[in-house]
Amino acid sequence: MNAGNRYTGLINRYRSHLPVTADTRIISLGEGNTPLIRLKNIPALIGKNVEIYVKYEGLNPTGSFKDRGMTMAVTKAVEEGSKAIICASTGNTSAAAAAYAARAGIKAFVLIPEGKIAMGKLAQAMMYGAITLQIRGNFDDGMELVKQVAAHAPVTIVNSVNPYRLQGQKTAAFEIVEELGRAPDYHCLPVGNAGNITAHWIGYCEYSTPVGETVTQSCSFCNGKCTFACEPVISNRPKMLGYQASGSAPFVRGGPVKNPETVATAIRIGNPQSYDQALKVMSESGGWFDELSDQEILDTQRLLAMSEGIFCEPASAASLGGAIRDIKSGKIAEGSVIVCTLTGNGLKDPDTAIGQCQSSVLKTIDATLDQVRDSILQSMGV
Ligand code: F0G
């Protein structure tokens, strides 16, 4: 059959920038190619002249950006003969690992913090058939255990310490550049383990080459495992801005946080695995880290949903919340082009969403015409 123009996932799209060969069996669920949506109403509300785009990664096959890294990590694990993968997770990595393992026909083991992952993510890991181990501990405890057990059992780690994960995730930067025809001035991301902000910077660096410099770049983050000859596509690179939840903000505190806590469970991480890499990203890009309270995160999640019709999970809202604050304060200048990554889909965490809206928009009434009509008239103020 003629392949036509059917989209078949990011490895096929970005083959020349990824560590695969013509013989590699690609494990894909059609990830990537997510919408870059320009916000219409929020810039007007802020009253500043800025272009804000959101990269809606919640529309990936398992509902988060993790699918970008997982297609690469599982493809390479299978190519290298692995029969099982393992990860620690705050929920999204486990969902993606479980799905891609199912697709590949290998086993997935996932370690998640008991009682601290969103309902949708738990449902995904279980439904895709991962062996799901709830630990009485947090993500950081799980990560240590995964690293230890991988030394004693034939399992491949698919957390972002696996360099192939970052290679897959860098493609989000490629897509943004191709759509905008340039890099944004600022790229804002929520930061947990710090793999994604590192991966985006790899992508922007690979797609840009200062005038007069050589066009061959190697990825300094993965010990030269992935080296590609690049064509310069853009001449600018963004400042990378990383936003954390106040109760889980090791980059803002300047070191590991012992008992991280936040409503944004996806980024409830006290000891990021890509700590040094992310510091390097900041110094190279001229960006910064900052923190948001849980209330600011939830307010932004709701603002985005109610004023733009875009539903992201709490952690994802940290990127936009941080951007809005920095635009208002002038730290981000007027006239800037800003991209905020919305890392995961709001449907992942229905409990938190319902919890914050229930009292204001949910009403229980009798099943009568009178009560329905009265509710409508009352809400419309007529
Ligand atoms: N946003 C969401 C929705 C996430 O799930 C994560 C990480 C992040 C942001 C932070 O990305 O770790 O690359 O800095 N979730 C991981 C997980 C830790 O297990 O699903 P990061």
XYZ file of N, CA and C in Angstrom, residues 80-316:
711
model
N 17.808 -3.380 21.371
C 18.938 -3.919 22.135
C 18.611 -5.253 22.812
N 17.404 -5.780 22.540
C 17.054 -7.128 23.008
C 16.390 -7.202 24.367
N 16.014 -6.052 24.907
C 15.398 -6.047 26.235
C 13.989 -6.648 26.192
N 13.655 -7.382 27.254
C 12.310 -7.993 27.325
C 11.430 -7.297 28.361
N 12.021 -6.342 29.087
C 11.242 -5.658 30.124
C 11.800 -4.263 30.379
N 10.883 -3.339 30.683
C 11.306 -1.985 31.050
C 10.795 -1.658 32.446
N 11.437 -0.681 33.073
C 11.028 -0.295 34.427
C 11.177 1.215 34.582
N 10.301 1.805 35.392
C 10.459 3.229 35.714
C 9.849 3.530 37.064
N 10.327 4.614 37.665
C 9.623 5.230 38.784
C 8.826 6.357 38.168
N 7.683 6.701 38.780
C 6.891 7.727 38.119
C 5.923 8.424 39.051
N 5.653 9.692 38.724
C 4.562 10.399 39.393
C 3.264 10.174 38.600
N 3.303 9.344 37.575
C 2.085 8.933 36.878
C 2.151 8.930 35.365
N 2.672 10.004 34.766
C 2.653 10.062 33.309
C 3.686 9.150 32.654
N 4.869 9.079 33.232
C 5.879 8.175 32.665
C 5.387 6.735 32.752
N 4.741 6.396 33.864
C 4.264 5.014 34.004
C 3.177 4.708 32.979
N 2.306 5.693 32.719
C 1.259 5.479 31.713
C 1.883 5.245 30.336
N 2.856 6.079 29.990
C 3.496 5.955 28.670
C 4.307 4.667 28.577
N 5.047 4.351 29.625
C 5.854 3.124 29.604
C 4.953 1.911 29.424
N 3.846 1.906 30.147
C 2.922 0.771 30.079
C 2.356 0.621 28.669
N 1.978 1.742 28.066
C 1.373 1.688 26.730
C 2.373 1.217 25.672
N 3.576 1.774 25.686
C 4.558 1.421 24.641
C 5.077 0.001 24.850
N 5.130 -0.465 26.107
C 5.510 -1.858 26.349
C 4.438 -2.785 25.793
N 3.178 -2.412 25.999
C 2.078 -3.231 25.464
C 2.193 -3.303 23.940
N 2.450 -2.173 23.336
C 2.588 -2.095 21.873
C 3.748 -2.968 21.369
N 4.836 -2.971 22.158
C 6.038 -3.720 21.745
C 5.944 -5.197 22.104
N 5.030 -5.548 23.013
C 4.936 -6.938 23.457
C 5.996 -7.295 24.483
N 6.401 -6.322 25.294
C 7.340 -6.608 26.385
C 6.684 -6.211 27.713
N 7.367 -6.548 28.789
C 6.784 -6.276 30.111
C 7.160 -4.882 30.607
N 6.255 -4.288 31.395
C 6.582 -3.011 32.048
C 6.354 -3.142 33.547
N 7.323 -2.654 34.310
C 7.190 -2.559 35.766
C 7.227 -1.082 36.129
N 6.236 -0.648 36.895
C 6.231 0.773 37.262
C 6.113 0.936 38.775
N 6.923 1.841 39.313
C 6.882 2.152 40.744
C 6.261 3.531 40.927
N 5.157 3.571 41.652
C 4.471 4.859 41.837
C 4.261 5.119 43.328
N 4.226 6.397 43.721
C 3.995 6.698 45.142
C 2.540 6.446 45.519
N 2.325 5.600 46.507
C 0.958 5.226 46.883
C 0.137 6.465 47.259
N -1.037 6.566 46.662
C -1.967 7.650 47.015
C -1.590 9.007 46.463
N -0.513 9.112 45.700
C -0.064 10.426 45.237
C 0.014 10.513 43.724
N -0.752 9.666 43.025
C -0.816 9.870 41.575
C -2.274 10.071 41.166
N -2.443 10.868 40.125
C -3.792 11.197 39.669
C -4.499 9.937 39.170
N -5.804 9.918 39.372
C -6.618 8.733 39.080
C -6.486 8.224 37.639
N -6.494 9.144 36.684
C -6.422 8.736 35.283
C -5.120 8.009 34.966
N -4.044 8.438 35.595
C -2.718 7.854 35.320
C -2.632 6.446 35.899
N -3.214 6.277 37.085
C -3.238 4.948 37.699
C -4.060 3.997 36.822
N -5.209 4.502 36.359
C -6.063 3.688 35.485
C -5.291 3.268 34.240
N -4.519 4.179 33.674
C -3.763 3.859 32.454
C -2.732 2.759 32.697
N -1.923 2.917 33.738
C -0.878 1.915 33.984
C -1.499 0.533 34.143
N -2.590 0.478 34.887
C -3.225 -0.813 35.141
C -3.850 -1.373 33.857
N -4.545 -0.508 33.138
C -5.261 -0.950 31.935
C -4.304 -1.440 30.847
N -3.161 -0.763 30.685
C -2.182 -1.174 29.665
C -1.410 -2.421 30.115
N -1.664 -2.849 31.354
C -1.112 -4.140 31.785
C 0.271 -4.082 32.400
N 0.662 -2.910 32.936
C 1.962 -2.855 33.621
C 1.840 -3.526 34.987
N 2.940 -4.118 35.441
C 2.977 -4.581 36.824
C 3.176 -3.314 37.648
N 2.143 -2.944 38.399
C 2.119 -1.642 39.057
C 2.426 -1.799 40.544
N 3.581 -1.282 40.949
C 4.008 -1.412 42.337
C 3.847 -0.057 43.029
N 2.861 0.025 43.916
C 2.680 1.260 44.688
C 3.646 1.204 45.855
N 4.484 2.193 45.982
C 5.425 2.144 47.106
C 5.008 3.117 48.213
N 5.332 2.717 49.433
C 5.094 3.638 50.556
C 6.295 4.576 50.622
N 6.325 5.495 49.719
C 7.448 6.420 49.596
C 7.105 7.373 48.467
N 8.006 8.291 48.160
C 7.715 9.255 47.091
C 8.487 8.910 45.808
N 8.386 9.794 44.813
C 9.049 9.534 43.534
C 10.554 9.337 43.708
N 11.164 10.179 44.539
C 12.626 10.110 44.697
C 13.053 8.754 45.267
N 12.257 8.215 46.215
C 12.542 6.878 46.760
C 12.437 5.837 45.632
N 11.375 5.981 44.821
C 11.162 5.035 43.718
C 12.304 5.061 42.721
N 12.791 6.257 42.434
C 13.876 6.417 41.456
C 15.140 5.706 41.945
N 15.447 5.863 43.214
C 16.630 5.188 43.773
C 16.478 3.679 43.665
N 15.276 3.183 43.992
C 15.025 1.737 43.943
C 15.159 1.201 42.514
N 14.636 1.970 41.560
C 14.708 1.542 40.157
C 16.176 1.425 39.725
N 16.976 2.402 40.104
C 18.396 2.359 39.700
C 19.094 1.150 40.344
N 18.739 0.880 41.585
C 19.373 -0.262 42.264
C 18.931 -1.588 41.654
N 17.632 -1.731 41.417
C 17.131 -3.034 40.944
C 17.606 -3.314 39.512
N 17.770 -2.254 38.720
C 18.208 -2.460 37.338
C 19.624 -3.041 37.272
N 20.370 -2.872 38.367
C 21.716 -3.456 38.408
C 21.651 -4.953 38.700
N 20.499 -5.430 39.165
C 20.372 -6.833 39.566
C 19.365 -7.619 38.742
N 18.629 -6.976 37.851
C 17.595 -7.682 37.083
C 17.647 -7.236 35.625
N 17.213 -8.113 34.695
C 17.306 -7.782 33.260
C 16.193 -6.843 32.801
N 16.238 -5.616 33.302
C 15.224 -4.626 32.939
C 15.909 -3.331 32.481
N 15.301 -2.672 31.507
C 15.851 -1.401 31.007
C 15.123 -0.237 31.674
N 15.883 0.689 32.246
C 15.262 1.869 32.864
C 14.784 2.811 31.761
N 13.523 3.246 31.875
C 13.013 4.204 30.880
C 12.655 5.551 31.501
N 13.190 5.825 32.665
C 13.126 7.203 33.178
C 14.053 8.061 32.321
N 14.025 9.377 32.546
C 14.799 10.247 31.646
C 16.308 10.162 31.877
N 16.763 9.342 32.820
C 18.200 9.047 32.889
C 18.605 8.211 31.679
N 17.625 7.611 31.021
C 17.855 6.904 29.754
C 18.004 7.976 28.657
N 19.188 8.098 28.050
C 19.429 9.220 27.123
C 18.489 9.232 25.915
N 17.945 8.081 25.553
C 17.050 8.059 24.390
C 15.749 8.818 24.659
N 15.356 8.873 25.935
C 14.145 9.625 26.284
C 14.302 11.090 25.856
N 15.431 11.687 26.201
C 15.622 13.107 25.876
C 15.696 13.303 24.365
N 16.268 12.330 23.676
C 16.333 12.425 22.215
C 14.936 12.499 21.608
N 14.016 11.685 22.111
C 12.635 11.752 21.613
C 11.978 13.074 21.977
N 12.211 13.513 23.212
C 11.527 14.714 23.696
C 12.025 16.005 23.041
N 13.235 15.979 22.517
C 13.758 17.192 21.863
C 12.943 17.561 20.614
N 12.202 16.593 20.072
C 11.460 16.846 18.825
C 10.348 17.877 19.006
N 9.923 18.095 20.260
C 8.893 19.128 20.488
C 9.455 20.498 20.085
N 10.734 20.713 20.363
C 11.357 21.986 19.967
C 11.407 22.094 18.445
N 11.698 20.989 17.767
C 11.728 21.008 16.289
C 10.361 21.450 15.737
N 9.305 20.864 16.304
C 7.965 21.174 15.795
C 7.636 22.657 15.977
N 8.013 23.188 17.139
C 7.732 24.603 17.429
C 8.464 25.499 16.430
N 9.735 25.204 16.220
C 10.544 25.991 15.284
C 9.944 25.928 13.882
N 9.530 24.748 13.477
C 8.982 24.614 12.120
C 7.678 25.389 11.968
N 6.881 25.439 13.027
C 5.610 26.170 12.916
C 5.785 27.675 12.995
N 6.692 28.126 13.850
C 6.866 29.575 14.020
C 7.837 30.155 12.996
N 8.639 29.288 12.388
C 9.668 29.763 11.466
C 10.845 30.392 12.205
N 10.901 30.211 13.488
C 11.958 30.762 14.356
C 11.792 30.101 15.723
N 12.763 30.321 16.595
C 12.561 29.888 17.983
C 11.823 31.000 18.706
N 11.041 30.661 19.736
C 10.422 31.738 20.515
C 11.487 32.519 21.281
N 11.096 33.654 21.856
C 12.036 34.393 22.717
C 12.169 33.706 24.072
N 11.039 33.163 24.532
C 11.028 32.472 25.824
C 10.292 31.149 25.664
N 10.834 30.097 26.296
C 10.104 28.834 26.341
C 9.918 28.451 27.805
N 8.669 28.347 28.226
C 8.342 28.101 29.639
C 7.882 26.663 29.842
N 8.460 26.000 30.840
C 8.077 24.608 31.140
C 7.936 24.400 32.641
N 7.024 23.475 33.015
C 7.016 23.037 34.406
C 8.212 22.107 34.606
N 8.842 22.188 35.766
C 10.032 21.358 35.980
C 9.850 20.435 37.174
N 10.092 19.141 36.915
C 10.070 18.142 37.983
C 11.430 17.488 38.064
N 11.595 16.474 37.230
C 12.873 15.755 37.176
C 13.891 16.480 36.292
N 13.397 17.465 35.534
C 14.198 18.368 34.692
C 14.684 17.755 33.380
N 14.126 16.626 32.997
C 14.490 16.018 31.721
C 13.944 16.801 30.540
N 12.711 17.284 30.665
C 12.063 17.895 29.509
C 12.681 19.238 29.134
N 13.029 20.022 30.139
C 13.645 21.330 29.832
C 15.021 21.093 29.191
N 15.698 20.057 29.644
C 16.996 19.685 29.066
C 16.814 19.231 27.619
N 15.789 18.413 27.394
C 15.544 17.884 26.043
C 15.194 18.998 25.061
N 14.370 19.948 25.501
C 14.010 21.054 24.609
C 15.247 21.864 24.214
N 16.129 22.082 25.189
C 17.334 22.854 24.882
C 18.203 22.107 23.873
N 18.295 20.791 24.023
C 19.040 19.995 23.037
C 18.447 20.234 21.645
N 17.109 20.211 21.580
C 16.430 20.404 20.290
C 16.706 21.776 19.700
N 16.592 22.812 20.513
C 16.841 24.171 19.998
C 18.300 24.326 19.557
N 19.205 23.731 20.328
C 20.622 23.861 19.954
C 20.902 23.139 18.640
N 20.260 21.961 18.501
C 20.498 21.191 17.292
C 19.965 21.917 16.055
N 18.903 22.696 16.223
C 18.277 23.383 15.096
C 18.849 24.780 14.854
N 19.811 25.186 15.670
C 20.352 26.538 15.487
C 21.869 26.464 15.473
N 22.437 27.309 14.672
C 23.887 27.371 14.662
C 24.282 28.821 14.470
N 24.998 29.390 15.430
C 25.399 30.794 15.254
C 26.156 30.979 13.944
N 25.894 32.073 13.287
C 26.502 32.359 11.983
C 28.019 32.210 12.076
N 28.582 31.506 11.115
C 30.037 31.362 11.080
C 30.547 30.143 11.827
N 29.673 29.495 12.592
C 30.139 28.303 13.313
C 29.852 27.044 12.513
N 30.545 25.976 12.869
C 30.327 24.716 12.165
C 28.920 24.172 12.429
N 28.372 23.426 11.488
C 27.005 22.938 11.628
C 26.927 21.537 12.219
N 28.045 20.983 12.607
C 27.987 19.648 13.221
C 27.935 19.786 14.738
N 26.886 19.262 15.322
C 26.755 19.351 16.779
C 26.631 17.973 17.373
N 27.202 17.783 18.519
C 26.944 16.526 19.223
C 26.218 16.874 20.501
N 25.419 15.963 20.951
C 24.627 16.192 22.143
C 25.510 15.969 23.360
N 25.814 17.062 24.037
C 26.763 16.973 25.147
C 26.139 16.326 26.375
N 24.831 16.058 26.307
C 24.155 15.545 27.494
C 24.174 14.020 27.580
N 24.512 13.342 26.490
C 24.427 11.880 26.572
C 25.756 11.244 26.169
N 26.836 11.814 26.617
C 28.176 11.242 26.444
C 28.498 10.879 25.004
N 28.049 11.702 24.083
C 28.390 11.472 22.688
C 27.704 10.268 22.058
N 26.689 9.710 22.757
C 25.987 8.553 22.186
C 25.179 8.955 20.951
N 24.727 10.193 20.947
C 23.873 10.644 19.857
C 24.514 11.840 19.174
N 25.064 11.639 18.024
C 25.731 12.735 17.322
C 25.130 12.879 15.921
N 24.726 14.085 15.600
C 24.096 14.283 14.302
C 24.700 15.471 13.587
N 24.763 15.369 12.285
C 25.181 16.521 11.486
C 23.931 17.346 11.243
N 23.959 18.592 11.658
C 22.741 19.399 11.585
C 22.834 20.496 10.557
N 21.715 20.733 9.917
C 21.563 21.920 9.090
C 21.061 23.014 10.020
N 21.623 24.208 9.979
C 21.049 25.266 10.812
C 19.678 25.665 10.274
N 18.674 25.629 11.111
C 17.317 25.968 10.694
C 16.947 27.360 11.174
N 17.473 27.723 12.343
C 17.162 29.022 12.933
C 18.449 29.660 13.437
N 18.367 30.971 13.664
C 19.571 31.626 14.170
C 19.414 32.048 15.632
N 18.186 32.012 16.145
C 18.008 32.405 17.555
C 17.678 31.188 18.423
N 17.901 31.334 19.728
C 17.524 30.307 20.703
C 16.733 31.002 21.806
N 15.792 30.283 22.416
C 14.995 30.947 23.460
C 15.712 30.986 24.797
N 15.261 31.894 25.668
C 15.612 31.779 27.082
C 14.678 30.702 27.641
N 15.245 29.757 28.387
C 14.437 28.667 28.938
C 14.010 29.046 30.361
N 12.701 28.999 30.613
C 12.194 29.355 31.940
C 11.557 28.122 32.579
N 12.020 27.761 33.764
C 11.522 26.559 34.441
C 10.750 26.922 35.692
N 9.503 26.459 35.778
C 8.660 26.808 36.920
C 8.354 25.565 37.753
N 8.508 25.738 39.071
C 8.291 24.627 40.000
C 7.169 24.983 40.980
N 6.626 23.955 41.620
C 5.651 24.191 42.692
C 6.435 24.518 43.965
N 5.958 25.500 44.726
C 6.718 25.974 45.892
C 7.140 24.861 46.854
N 6.248 23.888 47.059
C 6.573 22.812 47.996
C 7.531 21.777 47.437
N 7.878 21.901 46.161
C 8.759 20.931 45.487
C 9.682 21.695 44.552
N 10.451 22.604 45.105
C 11.219 23.512 44.237
C 12.726 23.454 44.495
N 13.357 22.305 44.266
C 14.792 22.193 44.537
C 15.651 23.194 43.763
N 15.219 23.564 42.550
C 16.043 24.511 41.775
C 15.976 25.918 42.378
N 14.857 26.235 43.009
C 14.724 27.555 43.616
C 15.426 27.575 44.971
N 15.360 26.425 45.691
C 16.011 26.340 47.005
C 17.533 26.165 46.870
N 17.980 25.722 45.697
C 19.415 25.529 45.481
C 19.910 24.151 45.880
N 19.007 23.186 45.999
C 19.415 21.811 46.320
C 18.204 20.955 46.633
N 18.433 19.638 46.840
C 17.314 18.708 47.049
C 16.365 19.119 48.177
N 15.086 18.809 47.971
C 14.045 19.074 48.976
C 13.616 17.728 49.540
N 13.609 17.592 50.856
C 13.401 16.264 51.457
C 12.002 15.681 51.309
N 10.980 16.421 51.737
C 9.622 15.890 51.630
C 8.781 16.762 50.707
N 8.978 16.617 49.376
C 8.260 17.489 48.444
C 6.752 17.298 48.557
N 6.021 18.394 48.420
C 4.563 18.330 48.508
C 3.965 19.359 47.573
N 2.960 18.976 46.804
C 2.211 19.914 45.955
C 0.970 19.229 45.391
N -0.034 20.043 45.115
C -1.251 19.537 44.471
C -0.919 19.054 43.050
N 0.139 19.612 42.476
C 0.570 19.220 41.128
C 1.443 17.961 41.252
N 0.785 16.833 41.486
C 1.523 15.607 41.839
C 2.541 15.195 40.775
N 2.311 15.582 39.532
C 3.245 15.204 38.456
C 4.650 15.738 38.711
N 4.738 16.889 39.391
C 6.057 17.498 39.641
C 6.399 17.496 41.142
N 5.877 16.501 41.828
C 6.169 16.355 43.274
C 7.496 15.591 43.400
N 8.584 16.302 43.126
C 9.914 15.694 43.049
C 10.907 16.584 43.787
N 11.691 15.986 44.686
C 12.608 16.783 45.500
C 14.061 16.668 45.064
N 14.347 15.625 44.254
C 15.746 15.375 43.904
C 15.865 15.068 42.409
N 15.786 16.097 41.568
C 15.717 15.891 40.111
C 16.941 15.152 39.549
N 16.668 14.203 38.670
C 17.746 13.401 38.082
C 18.585 14.207 37.095
N 17.969 15.202 36.443
C 18.731 15.989 35.462
C 19.088 17.357 36.055
N 19.452 17.383 37.326
C 19.724 18.650 38.031
C 20.844 19.439 37.346
N 21.993 18.800 37.177
C 23.149 19.521 36.622
C 22.907 19.967 35.179
N 22.243 19.076 34.420
C 21.961 19.428 33.023
C 21.074 20.665 32.952
N 20.061 20.709 33.831
C 19.125 21.840 33.784
C 19.813 23.140 34.213
N 20.745 23.053 35.154
C 21.506 24.265 35.527
C 22.303 24.772 34.331
N 22.850 23.810 33.594
C 23.620 24.161 32.402
C 22.716 24.830 31.346
N 21.507 24.292 31.207
C 20.547 24.887 30.274
C 20.287 26.347 30.643
N 20.116 26.598 31.927
C 19.844 27.969 32.376
C 21.015 28.899 32.073
N 22.229 28.422 32.370
C 23.346 29.338 32.140
C 23.577 29.531 30.646
N 23.362 28.490 29.844
C 23.563 28.648 28.397
C 22.479 29.508 27.746
N 21.245 29.371 28.228
C 20.140 30.066 27.548
C 19.865 31.444 28.137
N 20.379 31.695 29.330
C 20.087 32.978 29.982
C 18.706 33.006 30.617
N 18.164 31.832 30.918
C 16.826 31.755 31.517
C 16.862 31.742 33.028
N 15.729 31.365 33.632
C 15.667 31.338 35.098
C 14.647 30.309 35.601
N 14.781 29.973 36.878
C 13.788 29.135 37.568
C 12.973 30.031 38.481
N 11.731 29.637 38.698
C 10.928 30.325 39.707
C 9.896 29.338 40.247
N 9.167 29.766 41.252
C 8.200 28.876 41.893
C 6.811 29.488 41.896
N 5.798 28.629 41.987
C 4.411 29.074 42.102
C 3.760 28.331 43.258
N 2.860 29.008 43.949
C 2.124 28.332 45.020
C 1.097 27.395 44.376
N 0.598 26.451 45.155
C -0.444 25.549 44.647
C -1.658 26.341 44.172
N -2.002 27.392 44.908
C -3.170 28.181 44.525
C -2.953 28.867 43.176
N -1.753 29.392 42.955
C -1.463 30.032 41.665
C -1.560 29.010 40.520
N -1.073 27.800 40.796
C -1.126 26.748 39.777
C -2.579 26.407 39.434
N -3.400 26.215 40.449
C -4.802 25.857 40.209
C -5.565 27.005 39.556
N -5.280 28.228 39.971
C -5.959 29.384 39.363
C -5.629 29.475 37.875
N -4.370 29.182 37.532
C -3.979 29.259 36.114
C -4.629 28.135 35.318
N -4.672 26.943 35.919
C -5.316 25.811 35.236
C -6.757 26.184 34.870
N -7.429 26.803 35.816
C -8.829 27.151 35.595
C -8.982 28.321 34.619
N -8.092 29.301 34.746
C -8.122 30.451 33.827
C -7.978 29.981 32.380
N -7.044 29.074 32.160
C -6.795 28.560 30.807
C -8.017 27.814 30.280
N -8.608 26.995 31.141
C -9.781 26.217 30.719
C -10.955 27.144 30.425
N -11.193 28.105 31.323
C -12.401 28.916 31.190
C -12.270 30.036 30.170
N -11.036 30.516 29.939
C -10.938 31.630 28.998
C -10.423 31.231 27.623
N -9.870 30.012 27.509
C -9.372 29.614 26.179
C -9.926 28.255 25.722
N -10.577 27.513 26.641
C -11.107 26.197 26.276
C -10.042 25.127 26.182
N -8.984 25.282 26.981
C -7.883 24.309 26.944
C -7.680 23.751 28.359
N -7.779 22.439 28.468
C -7.775 21.773 29.779
C -6.449 21.020 29.937
N -5.608 21.528 30.838
C -4.342 20.838 31.095
C -4.334 20.358 32.540
N -3.386 19.521 32.886
C -3.342 19.071 34.279
C -2.632 20.134 35.135
N -2.775 20.055 36.465
C -2.228 21.129 37.307
C -0.751 21.426 37.036
N 0.097 20.407 36.997
C 1.537 20.647 36.798
C 1.780 21.482 35.544
N 1.046 21.181 34.481
C 1.247 21.871 33.206
C 0.973 23.362 33.327
